mmCIF file of C-alpha atoms and ligand atoms in Angstrom:
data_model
loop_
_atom_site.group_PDB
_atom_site.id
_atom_site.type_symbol
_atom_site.label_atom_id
_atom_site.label_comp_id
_atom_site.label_asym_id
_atom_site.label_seq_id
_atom_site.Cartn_x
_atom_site.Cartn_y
_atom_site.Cartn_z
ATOM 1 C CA UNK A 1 0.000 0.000 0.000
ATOM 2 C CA UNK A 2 1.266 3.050 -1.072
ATOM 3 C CA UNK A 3 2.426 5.690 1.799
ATOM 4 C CA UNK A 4 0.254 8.127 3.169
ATOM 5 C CA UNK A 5 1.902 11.649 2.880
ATOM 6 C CA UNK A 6 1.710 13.726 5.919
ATOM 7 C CA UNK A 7 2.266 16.978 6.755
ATOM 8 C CA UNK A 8 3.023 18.388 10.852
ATOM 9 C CA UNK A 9 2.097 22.036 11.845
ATOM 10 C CA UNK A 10 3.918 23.353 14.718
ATOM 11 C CA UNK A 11 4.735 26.150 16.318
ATOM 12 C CA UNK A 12 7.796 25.640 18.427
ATOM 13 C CA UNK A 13 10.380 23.178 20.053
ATOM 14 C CA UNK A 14 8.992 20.413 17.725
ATOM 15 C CA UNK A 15 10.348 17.176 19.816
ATOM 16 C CA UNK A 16 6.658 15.747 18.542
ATOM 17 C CA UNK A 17 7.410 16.228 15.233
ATOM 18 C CA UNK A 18 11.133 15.206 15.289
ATOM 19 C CA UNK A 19 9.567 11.499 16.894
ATOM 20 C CA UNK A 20 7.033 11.615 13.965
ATOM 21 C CA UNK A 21 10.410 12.107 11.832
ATOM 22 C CA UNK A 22 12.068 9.329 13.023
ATOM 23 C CA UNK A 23 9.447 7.024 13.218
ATOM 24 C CA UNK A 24 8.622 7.656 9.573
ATOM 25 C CA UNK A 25 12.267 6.670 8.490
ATOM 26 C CA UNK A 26 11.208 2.995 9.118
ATOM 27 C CA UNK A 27 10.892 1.736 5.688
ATOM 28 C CA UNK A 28 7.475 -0.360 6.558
ATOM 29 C CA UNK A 29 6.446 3.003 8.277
ATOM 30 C CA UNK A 30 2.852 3.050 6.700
ATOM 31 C CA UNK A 31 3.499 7.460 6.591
ATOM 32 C CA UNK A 32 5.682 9.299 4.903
ATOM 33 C CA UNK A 33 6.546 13.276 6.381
ATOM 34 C CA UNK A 34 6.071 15.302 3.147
ATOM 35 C CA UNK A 35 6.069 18.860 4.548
ATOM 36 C CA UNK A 36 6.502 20.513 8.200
ATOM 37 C CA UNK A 37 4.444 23.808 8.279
ATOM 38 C CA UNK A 38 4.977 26.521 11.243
ATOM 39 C CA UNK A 39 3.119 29.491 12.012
ATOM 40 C CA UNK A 40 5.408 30.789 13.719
ATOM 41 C CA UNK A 41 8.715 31.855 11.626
ATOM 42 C CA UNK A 42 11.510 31.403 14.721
ATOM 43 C CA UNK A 43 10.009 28.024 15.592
ATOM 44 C CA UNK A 44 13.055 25.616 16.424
ATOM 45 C CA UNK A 45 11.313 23.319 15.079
ATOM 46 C CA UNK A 46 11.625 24.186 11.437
ATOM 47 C CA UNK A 47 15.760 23.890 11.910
ATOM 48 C CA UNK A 48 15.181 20.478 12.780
ATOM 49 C CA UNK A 49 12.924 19.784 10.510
ATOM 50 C CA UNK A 50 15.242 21.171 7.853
ATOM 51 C CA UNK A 51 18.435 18.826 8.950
ATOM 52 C CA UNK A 52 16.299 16.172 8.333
ATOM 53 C CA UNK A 53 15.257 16.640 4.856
ATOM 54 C CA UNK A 54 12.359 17.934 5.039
ATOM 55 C CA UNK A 55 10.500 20.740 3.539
ATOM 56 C CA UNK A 56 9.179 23.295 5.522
ATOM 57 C CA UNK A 57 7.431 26.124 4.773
ATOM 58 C CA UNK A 58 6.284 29.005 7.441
ATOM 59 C CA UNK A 59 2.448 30.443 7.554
ATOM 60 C CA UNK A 60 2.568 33.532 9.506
ATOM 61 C CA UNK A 61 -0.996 33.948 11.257
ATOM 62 C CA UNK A 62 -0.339 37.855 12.146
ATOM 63 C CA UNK A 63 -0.326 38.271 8.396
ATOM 64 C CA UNK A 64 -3.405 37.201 8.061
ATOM 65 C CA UNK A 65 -6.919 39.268 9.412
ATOM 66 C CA UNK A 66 -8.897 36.512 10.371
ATOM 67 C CA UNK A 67 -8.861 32.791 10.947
ATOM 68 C CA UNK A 68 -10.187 31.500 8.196
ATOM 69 C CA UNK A 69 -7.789 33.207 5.870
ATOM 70 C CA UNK A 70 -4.826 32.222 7.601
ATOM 71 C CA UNK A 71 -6.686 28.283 7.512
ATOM 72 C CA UNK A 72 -6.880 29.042 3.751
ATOM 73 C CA UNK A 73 -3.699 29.438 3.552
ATOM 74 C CA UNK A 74 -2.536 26.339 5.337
ATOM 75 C CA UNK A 75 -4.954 24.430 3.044
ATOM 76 C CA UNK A 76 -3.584 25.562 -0.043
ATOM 77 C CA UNK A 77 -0.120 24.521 0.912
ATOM 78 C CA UNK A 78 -1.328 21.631 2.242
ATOM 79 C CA UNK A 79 -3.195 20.460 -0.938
ATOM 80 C CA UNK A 80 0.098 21.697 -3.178
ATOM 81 C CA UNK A 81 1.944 19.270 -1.128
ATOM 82 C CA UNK A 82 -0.521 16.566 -2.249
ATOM 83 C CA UNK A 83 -1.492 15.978 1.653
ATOM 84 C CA UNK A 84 -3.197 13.182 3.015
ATOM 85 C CA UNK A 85 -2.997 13.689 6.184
ATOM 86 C CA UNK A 86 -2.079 16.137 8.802
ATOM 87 C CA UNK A 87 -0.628 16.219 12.258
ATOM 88 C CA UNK A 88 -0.897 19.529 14.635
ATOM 89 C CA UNK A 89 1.851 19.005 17.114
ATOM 90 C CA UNK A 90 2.076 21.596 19.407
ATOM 91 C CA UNK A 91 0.316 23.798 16.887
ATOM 92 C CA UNK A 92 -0.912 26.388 18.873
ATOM 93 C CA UNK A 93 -3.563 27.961 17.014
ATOM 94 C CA UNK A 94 -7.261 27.405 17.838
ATOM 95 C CA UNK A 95 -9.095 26.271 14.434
ATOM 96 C CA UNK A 96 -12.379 27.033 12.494
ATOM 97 C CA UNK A 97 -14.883 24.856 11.269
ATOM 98 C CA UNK A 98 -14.171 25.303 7.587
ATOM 99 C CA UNK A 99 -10.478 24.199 8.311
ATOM 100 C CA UNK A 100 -11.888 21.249 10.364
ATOM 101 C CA UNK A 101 -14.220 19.959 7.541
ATOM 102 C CA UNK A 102 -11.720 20.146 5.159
ATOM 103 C CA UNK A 103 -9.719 18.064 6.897
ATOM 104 C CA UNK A 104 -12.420 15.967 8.593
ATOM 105 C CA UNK A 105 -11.006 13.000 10.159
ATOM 106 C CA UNK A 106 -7.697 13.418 8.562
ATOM 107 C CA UNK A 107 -7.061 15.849 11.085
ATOM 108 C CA UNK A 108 -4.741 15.163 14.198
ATOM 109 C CA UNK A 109 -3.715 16.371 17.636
ATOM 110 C CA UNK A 110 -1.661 15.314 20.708
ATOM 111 C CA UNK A 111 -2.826 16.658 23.723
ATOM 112 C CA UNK A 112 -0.984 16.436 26.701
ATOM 113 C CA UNK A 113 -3.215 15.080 29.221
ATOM 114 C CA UNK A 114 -6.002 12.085 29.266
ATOM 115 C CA UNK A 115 -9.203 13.781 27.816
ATOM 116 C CA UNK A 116 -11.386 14.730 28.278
ATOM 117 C CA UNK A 117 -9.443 15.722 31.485
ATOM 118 C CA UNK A 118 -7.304 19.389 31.200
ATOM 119 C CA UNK A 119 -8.048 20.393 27.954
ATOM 120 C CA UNK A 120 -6.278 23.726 27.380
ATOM 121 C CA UNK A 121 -3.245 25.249 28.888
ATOM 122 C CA UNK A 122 -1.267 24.559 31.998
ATOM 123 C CA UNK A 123 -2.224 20.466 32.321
ATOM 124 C CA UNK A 124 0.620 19.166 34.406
ATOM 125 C CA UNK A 125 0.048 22.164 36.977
ATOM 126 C CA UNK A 126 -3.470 21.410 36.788
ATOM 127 C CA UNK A 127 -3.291 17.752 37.177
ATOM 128 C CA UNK A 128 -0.847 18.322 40.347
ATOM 129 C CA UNK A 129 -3.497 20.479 41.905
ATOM 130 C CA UNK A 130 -6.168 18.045 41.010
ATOM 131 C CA UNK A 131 -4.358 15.138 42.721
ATOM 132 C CA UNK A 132 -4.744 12.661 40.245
ATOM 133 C CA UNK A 133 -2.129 9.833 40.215
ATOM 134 C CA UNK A 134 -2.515 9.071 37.008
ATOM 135 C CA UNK A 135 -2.002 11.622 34.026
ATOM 136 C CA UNK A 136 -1.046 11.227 30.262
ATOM 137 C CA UNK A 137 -1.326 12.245 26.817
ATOM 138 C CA UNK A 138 -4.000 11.892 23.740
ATOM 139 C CA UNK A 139 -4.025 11.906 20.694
ATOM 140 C CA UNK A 140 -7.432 12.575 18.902
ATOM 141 C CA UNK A 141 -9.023 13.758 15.593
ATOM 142 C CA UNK A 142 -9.753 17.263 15.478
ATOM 143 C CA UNK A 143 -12.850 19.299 16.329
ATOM 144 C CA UNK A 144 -13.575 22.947 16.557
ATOM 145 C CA UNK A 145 -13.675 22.448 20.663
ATOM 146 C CA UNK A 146 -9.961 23.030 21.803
ATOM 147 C CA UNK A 147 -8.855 19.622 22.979
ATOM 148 C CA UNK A 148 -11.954 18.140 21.759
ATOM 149 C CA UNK A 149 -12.686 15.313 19.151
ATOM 150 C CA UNK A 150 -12.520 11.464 18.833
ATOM 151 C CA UNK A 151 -10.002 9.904 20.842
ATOM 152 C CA UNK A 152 -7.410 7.447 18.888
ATOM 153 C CA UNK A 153 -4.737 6.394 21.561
ATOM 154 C CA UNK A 154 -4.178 7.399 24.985
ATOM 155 C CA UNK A 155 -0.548 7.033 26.818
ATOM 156 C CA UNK A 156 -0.999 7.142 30.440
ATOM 157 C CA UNK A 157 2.048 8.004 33.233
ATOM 158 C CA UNK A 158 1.762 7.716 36.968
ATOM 159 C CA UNK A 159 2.034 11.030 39.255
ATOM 160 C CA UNK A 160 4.881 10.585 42.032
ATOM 161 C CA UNK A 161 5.291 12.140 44.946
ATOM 162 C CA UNK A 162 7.634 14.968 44.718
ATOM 163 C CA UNK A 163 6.499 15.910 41.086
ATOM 164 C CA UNK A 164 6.701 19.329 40.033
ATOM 165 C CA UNK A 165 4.705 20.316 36.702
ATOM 166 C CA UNK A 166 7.787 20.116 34.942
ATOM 167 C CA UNK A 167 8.787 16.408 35.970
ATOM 168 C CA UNK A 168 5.235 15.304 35.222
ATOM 169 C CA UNK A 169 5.333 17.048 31.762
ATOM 170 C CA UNK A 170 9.068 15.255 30.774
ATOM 171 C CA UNK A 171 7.320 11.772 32.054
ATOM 172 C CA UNK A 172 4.461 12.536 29.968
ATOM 173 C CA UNK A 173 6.731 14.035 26.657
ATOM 174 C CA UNK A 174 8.461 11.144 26.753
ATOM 175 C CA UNK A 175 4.924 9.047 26.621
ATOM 176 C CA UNK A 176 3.914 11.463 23.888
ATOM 177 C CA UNK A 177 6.748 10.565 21.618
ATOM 178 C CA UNK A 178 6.098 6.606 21.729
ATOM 179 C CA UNK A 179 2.026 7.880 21.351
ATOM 180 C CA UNK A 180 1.747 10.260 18.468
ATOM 181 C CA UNK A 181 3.840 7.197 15.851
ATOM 182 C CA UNK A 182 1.291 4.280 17.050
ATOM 183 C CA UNK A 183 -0.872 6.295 16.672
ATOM 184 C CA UNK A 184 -0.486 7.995 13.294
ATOM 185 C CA UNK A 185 0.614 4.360 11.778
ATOM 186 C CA UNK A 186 -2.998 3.284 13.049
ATOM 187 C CA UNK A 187 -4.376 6.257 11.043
ATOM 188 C CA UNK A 188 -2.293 5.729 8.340
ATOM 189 C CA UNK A 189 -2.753 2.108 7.743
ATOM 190 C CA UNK A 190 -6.288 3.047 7.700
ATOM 191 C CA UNK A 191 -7.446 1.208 10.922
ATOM 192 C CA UNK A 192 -9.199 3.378 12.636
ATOM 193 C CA UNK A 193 -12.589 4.218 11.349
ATOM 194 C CA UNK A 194 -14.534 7.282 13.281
ATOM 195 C CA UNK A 195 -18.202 5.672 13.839
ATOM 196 C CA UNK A 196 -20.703 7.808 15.726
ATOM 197 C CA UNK A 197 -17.982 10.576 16.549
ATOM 198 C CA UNK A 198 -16.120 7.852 18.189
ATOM 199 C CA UNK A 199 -13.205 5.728 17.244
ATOM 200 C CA UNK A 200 -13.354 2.227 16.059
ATOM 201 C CA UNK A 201 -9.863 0.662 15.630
ATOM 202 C CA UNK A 202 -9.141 -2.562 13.849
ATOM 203 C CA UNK A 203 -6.335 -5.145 13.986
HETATM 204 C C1 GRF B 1 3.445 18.898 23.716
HETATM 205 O O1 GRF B 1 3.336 18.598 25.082
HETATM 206 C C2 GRF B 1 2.112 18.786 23.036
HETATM 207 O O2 GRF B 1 1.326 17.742 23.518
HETATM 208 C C3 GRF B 1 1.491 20.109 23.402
HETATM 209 O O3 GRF B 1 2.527 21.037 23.320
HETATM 210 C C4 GRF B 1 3.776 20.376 23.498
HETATM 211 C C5 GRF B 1 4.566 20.604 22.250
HETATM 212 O O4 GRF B 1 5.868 20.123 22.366
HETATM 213 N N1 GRF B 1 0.341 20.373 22.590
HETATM 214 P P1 GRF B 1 6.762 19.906 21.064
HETATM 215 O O5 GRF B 1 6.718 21.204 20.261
HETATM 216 O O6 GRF B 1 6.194 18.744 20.306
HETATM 217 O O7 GRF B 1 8.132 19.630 21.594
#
């Protein structure tokens, strides 16, 4: 079966999208990284991204006046680079529904918690003060929500005592970089299915 091509979107360190990276060197890797899109022009990320081989291209949302242009522009870069799927990882930019649909369960996130617990900002402070003892990442199919959408995979880490937010979030960076390449392989290998806006995974 022929690779799927994939693009990431990020807007920073990129150690999501370096694992996606390496994963995909695998020959029987069933995705192939075609481009690596940041909004954000001094994301490290794109250096990285660069050493590697890849294309990369930078979107600039301030140059944009509204959402759905700046999604109009991802699209059409997207579709030049003959896209099948895409991969937001740590993409900072809340999307629109016209971006969404385009995209419709083709559409990726990680999310650095176990949704639909901490969605947004701040989740390894949040899970401290929450006192769980067991945290985690997601990774999930896209929604307009933030953090929202049909959940693929789930990594989970224990909470020890002593952990600070940062601790917790290197335990759970480290999950997200074994996550977000099962997880896309699933995708790409087409074995998950989204059935009643939840997902159905096959062998
Ligand atoms: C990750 O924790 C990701 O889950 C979150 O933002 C962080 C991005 O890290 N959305 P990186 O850019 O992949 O290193």
């Amino acid at each position: 079966m022929a690779r799927k091509r994939v693009a990431i979107l990020i807007s920073g360190r990129g150690s999501n999208m370096a694992a996606l990276i390496e994963a995909a060197r695998a020959p029987d890797y069933p995705a192939e990284i075609a481009l690596v899109i940041s909004n954000r022009p001094d994301a490290a990320g794109l250096a990285h991204a660069a050493e590697a081989g890849i294309r990369t291209t930078v979107v600039d949302h301030t140059e944009f006046t509204d959402r759905p242009a700046f999604e109009a522009a991802l699209t059409e870069r997207l579709e030049a680079a003959g896209v099948d799927l895409v991969c937001h990882a740590g993409f900072m930019r809340i999307v629109t529904a016209g971006y969404v649909d385009r995209w419709r369960d083709r559409l990726i996130n990680i999310h650095p918690s176990l949704l639909p617990s901490f969605p947004g900002l701040n989740t390894h402070a949040r899970a401290l003060d929450a006192g769980v003892k067991v945290h985690g990442c997601t990774v999930h199919f896209v929604r307009t929500a933030v953090d929202d959408g049909p959940i693929i995979a789930q990594a989970e880490v224990p909470v020890l005592a002593g952990d600070t937010p940062e601790s917790l979030a290197a335990r759970v960076l480290a999950a997200e970089h074994r996550l977000y390449p099962e997880a896309l392989a699933r995708v790409a290998a087409g074995k998950v299915q989204v059935v009643d806006e939840r997902v159905v995974l096959s062998a």
